[in-house]
XYZ file of N, CA and C in Angstrom:
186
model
N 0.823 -1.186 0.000
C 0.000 0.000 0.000
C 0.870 1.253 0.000
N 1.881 1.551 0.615
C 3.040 2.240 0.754
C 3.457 2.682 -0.603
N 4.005 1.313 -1.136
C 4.302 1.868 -2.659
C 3.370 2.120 -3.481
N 1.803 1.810 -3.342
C 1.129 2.256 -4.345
C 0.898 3.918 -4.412
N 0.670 4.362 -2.846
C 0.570 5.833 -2.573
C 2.007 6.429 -3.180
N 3.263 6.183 -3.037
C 4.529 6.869 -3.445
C 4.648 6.877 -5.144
N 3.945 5.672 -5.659
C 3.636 5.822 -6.844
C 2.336 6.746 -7.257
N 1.684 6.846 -6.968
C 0.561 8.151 -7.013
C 1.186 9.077 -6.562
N 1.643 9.655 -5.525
C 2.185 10.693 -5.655
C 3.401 11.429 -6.719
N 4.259 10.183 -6.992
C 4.783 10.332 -8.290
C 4.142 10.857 -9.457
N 2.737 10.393 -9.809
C 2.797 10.663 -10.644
C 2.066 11.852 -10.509
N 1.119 12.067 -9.463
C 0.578 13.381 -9.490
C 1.609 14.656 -9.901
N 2.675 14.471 -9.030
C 3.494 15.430 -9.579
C 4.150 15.572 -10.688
N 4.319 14.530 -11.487
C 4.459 14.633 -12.717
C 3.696 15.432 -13.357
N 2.474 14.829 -12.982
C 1.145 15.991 -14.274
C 1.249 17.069 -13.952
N 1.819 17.518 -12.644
C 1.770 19.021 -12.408
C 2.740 19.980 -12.948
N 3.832 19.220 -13.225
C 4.946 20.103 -13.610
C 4.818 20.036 -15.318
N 3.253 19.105 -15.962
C 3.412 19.004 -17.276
C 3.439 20.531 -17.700
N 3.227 21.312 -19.015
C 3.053 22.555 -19.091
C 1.350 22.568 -19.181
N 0.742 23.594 -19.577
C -0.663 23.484 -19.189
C -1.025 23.316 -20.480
N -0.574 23.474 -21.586
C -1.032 23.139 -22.851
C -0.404 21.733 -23.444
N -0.329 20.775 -22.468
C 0.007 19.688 -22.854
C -0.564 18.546 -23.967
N -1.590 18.858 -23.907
C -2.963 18.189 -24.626
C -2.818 18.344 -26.056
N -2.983 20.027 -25.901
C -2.946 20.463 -27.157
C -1.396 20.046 -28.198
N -0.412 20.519 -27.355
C 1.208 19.865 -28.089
C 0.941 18.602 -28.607
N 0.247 17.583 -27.571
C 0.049 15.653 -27.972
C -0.643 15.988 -29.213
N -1.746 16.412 -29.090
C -2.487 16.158 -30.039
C -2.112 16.923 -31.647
N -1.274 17.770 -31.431
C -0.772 18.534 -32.486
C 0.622 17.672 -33.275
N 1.041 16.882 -32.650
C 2.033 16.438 -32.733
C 1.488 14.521 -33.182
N 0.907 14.717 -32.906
C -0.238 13.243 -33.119
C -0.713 13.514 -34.910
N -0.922 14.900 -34.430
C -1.627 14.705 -35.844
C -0.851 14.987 -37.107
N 0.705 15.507 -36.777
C 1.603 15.630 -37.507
C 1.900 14.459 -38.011
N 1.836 13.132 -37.307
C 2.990 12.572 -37.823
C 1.822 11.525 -38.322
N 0.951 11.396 -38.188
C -0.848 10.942 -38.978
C -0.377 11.018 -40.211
N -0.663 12.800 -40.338
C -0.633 12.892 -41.529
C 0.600 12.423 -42.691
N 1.865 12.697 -42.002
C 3.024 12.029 -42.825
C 2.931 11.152 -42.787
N 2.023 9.726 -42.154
C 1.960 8.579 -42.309
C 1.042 8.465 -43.537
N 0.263 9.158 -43.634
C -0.603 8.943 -44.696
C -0.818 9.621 -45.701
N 0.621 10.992 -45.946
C 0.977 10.554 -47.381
C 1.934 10.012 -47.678
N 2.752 9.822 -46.786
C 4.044 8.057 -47.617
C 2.671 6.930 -47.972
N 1.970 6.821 -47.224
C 0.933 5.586 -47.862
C 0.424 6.000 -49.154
N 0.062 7.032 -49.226
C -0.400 7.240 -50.401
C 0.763 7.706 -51.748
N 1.899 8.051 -51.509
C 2.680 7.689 -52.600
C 2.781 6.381 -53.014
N 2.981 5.273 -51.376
C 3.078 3.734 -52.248
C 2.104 3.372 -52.886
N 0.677 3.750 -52.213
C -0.493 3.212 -53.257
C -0.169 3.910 -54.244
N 0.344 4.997 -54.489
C 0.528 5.175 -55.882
C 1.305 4.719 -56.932
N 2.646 4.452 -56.368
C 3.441 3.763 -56.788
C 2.994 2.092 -57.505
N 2.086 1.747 -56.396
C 1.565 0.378 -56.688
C 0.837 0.288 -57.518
N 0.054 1.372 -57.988
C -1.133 1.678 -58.520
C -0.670 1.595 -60.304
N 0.464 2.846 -60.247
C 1.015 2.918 -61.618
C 1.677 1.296 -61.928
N 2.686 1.056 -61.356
C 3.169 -0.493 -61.506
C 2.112 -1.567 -62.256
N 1.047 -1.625 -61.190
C -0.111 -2.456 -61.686
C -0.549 -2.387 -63.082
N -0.956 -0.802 -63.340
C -1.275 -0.139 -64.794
C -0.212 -0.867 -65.592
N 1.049 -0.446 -65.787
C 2.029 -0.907 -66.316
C 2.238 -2.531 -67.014
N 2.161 -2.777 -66.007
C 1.992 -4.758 -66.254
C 0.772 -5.000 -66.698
N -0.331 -4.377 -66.459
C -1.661 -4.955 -67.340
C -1.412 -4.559 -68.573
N -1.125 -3.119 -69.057
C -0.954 -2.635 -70.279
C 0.048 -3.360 -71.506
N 1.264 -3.837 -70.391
C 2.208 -4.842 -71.307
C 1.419 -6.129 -71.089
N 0.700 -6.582 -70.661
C 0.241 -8.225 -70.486
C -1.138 -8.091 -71.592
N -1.703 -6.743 -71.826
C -2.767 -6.888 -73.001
C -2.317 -6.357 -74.476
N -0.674 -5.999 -74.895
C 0.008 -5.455 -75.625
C 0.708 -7.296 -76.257
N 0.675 -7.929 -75.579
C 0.799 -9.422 -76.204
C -0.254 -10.096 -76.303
């Protein structure tokens, strides 16, 4: 019980010394790296996309 309270108090003070716009930084920063996730995805689907084109066009060219 000892250590569960020294661990709560740990962390309370943690959140206190967070800055007060903490939320907002996560979530700004969340959504940064979202979005660069999802346009590298969407270059490979593109990439994949043209490729595909490519090989059908030579596979109906014979």
């Amino acid at each position: 019980m000892i250590i569960l309270k020294a661990v709560l108090q740990a962390w309370n003070e943690y959140e206190d010394n967070l800055p007060e716009d903490y939320d907002s930084i996560q979530l700004a920063e969340r959504a940064r790296i979202r979005k660069e996730y999802l346009e590298k995805k969407a270059k490979e689907n593109e990439k994949k996309r043209k490729k595909l084109e490519r090989k059908r066009r030579r596979a109906s060219k014979q």
